[in-house]
C-alpha angles and dihedrals in degrees: 000000000000117000113254125242127069118323111264116222119227106248113250086235103033118216090218090116088068085063097049099091095187112127123173118259114269135206095277094046119097118238098213133020125184090349091305112123108222117227106182141343116261099189146302131249143169094289101041147298125303125219139190116241139147137239115241088263090055101255111142120245136182111233117197118200112202120236117259096241089062095041089056090061116087094200088055091054095050093048091042089055093049096044093045089053089048093047091051088067090061109106119175143137090236102046131078099233122226103240103172140010144162117203090177102061122101090266110020118233141180134196130216134180110282113240113202105224144076125276119258087249092055095046096053092040091059103028103024130235123343126246113264094250090054086052095054092050088046095052091044093056093045087049091053090048087051089053092055091045097048092046088062086054093253126132114204098215098184106054105159137136095277091056094055115077120200109222125176092256099046141299125313124210115216136186095028118172096358094100088068089068089065094060092080097053128106085246098062091036088061089065108278116127125217114247140049110287098226090054097044124118121231090253091051092050088055091050095247124152117290118250131174088259093075091062088055090057091050089050088057091052090045087052094056091045092051092051099039113018087237137094129242095228100027124256148210114076093323103147093209095064095090088050092051091048089053103040113014138068118250118265104241098161094121095035115114112254088233091066100036099094091047095046095044090052094050091049096053110140093224108068088212091067097054121102123252118244089263091051090048090055090050092051089051089055092048094050094045120102091212130076090253146357107267125195122200132042113022098021090108127057108262099253091054091044090052089052094050091051092051091047091053088060104036112124112241113242107259115249107248117243116231108253116254110262111243135151087235094057094046095049089045090053093048091049093049089051094050091047090049093051093042095053096039094248111150118250088239087072088067098034088051089072092061107026136049110239134202112257108258095023118136133188124275110272097011105095140018122260090241133265093059095287107159123200120237111251086233095057119115120254115297110245098193134356118189118183097197125022110170106215108196126195108280094024135107139195123230114206097207118124148279086050140337111278127205108215142153108215127086127357109321117203090239122027143183097191102136133039121278099010154075116222132192135208135186087015151101112231136195130183112222123227117234092252095052121102115243104232147110094270094054090048097051097039099045106094100189091105123159118205094193112042140159117169111208122201095005110194131217108275094033110143127195139168120229117197118192125171090268109025142044112207136186112205125187124184111235096174132014128197116275110216091223092059123089091213107071110196144136123222115215139191109208131185120188132198128177111264 
């Protein structure tokens, strides 16, 4: 069955490369974990980094290395071991099964089957909402995955667009059950709930025991996002989202009529009124305009399908081999550095021969951050200065060195996830006045921080400081989305110092 709606032409220069999340391994990435040689980094989320590797027989796998703060918690390790053992029993056509793990290593890890394709969040962020028929097929596939997950006595707890991968033959659900392991850590005991607020069920917001029904609620929100690019209760860091989930009806104004009965039933406040996965699949069949729900070729719109097929054959960046140590190489490097400094050539001209750089990145100290902002002479050394970061809808920026990275997974420090706003996570943020100097000192001494921030209708010239545990950043808006344009993106100039 071909999704309805007008035929979408594949762009002459496809944007599929924006969805290929492989990046070369960097200095702080391990080269081997649990006997698996790592080939590239696939992304980073709240629980850890995910790497591409292979089984001894050559099959690709996604290997997640758990963050150090969780690894240091004995309660997490115990729960992680239990949950991995349970998750290994999940066998379904629409899941990425757990095939190996080690909860006892210095940093626990687990490996799942690798699925070649973008996440739903990536696909919608780059190509826009999916046609209604594609959404019905997507929801039916995810419901079948939940059926397999729940049959193993696992509740996903964090079903969201970044945890659903779009493959050529249907969706795959990843990261199932592992979120439960976080529940026993000192982090959650301090009051942080597991899950993504916009996809939480009312009982999850209240902190009540998790049941399979909360995954169905998240599936309803996921369906709305897939069909509209929006969320039924709002999103980002809007503090009113939990209240709306508890007290208000979902906003389905832009949801296609074909999906509304399905979505409304999934988003019932009372978990007892939500359909089971089997009933969700039947609702999808009833709402479909075709004779049956068909996975495989044609279930995705042409542009996304073309992107998926290209990602499947995209070569992985080679892992750079460390240079041979020799007195000649060291002397040559010193000579090149002296030449670059003496001639005014930026150090990036040297480093570029060895490291992949973000487009638009300049060398610390060689250019202004835009808009005439001058760094104070007492400021610490600039780690990174990027004059033009294009932050498209659905993308986020990570401020970690060695460079800013535009990415989709996890909770990026600066995000453009929803229409008409820039959101922040894991950060303190202060909006600078027009007469304030954009420098490190201003950023660290201004105390008007906001821990929960979403800036709507940010205009060109707006400057703000973003402070994370490791970084201090000055951000200036160089371009803001024009409602009349199809491509909705901000262009940011970013200067980063060590915190």
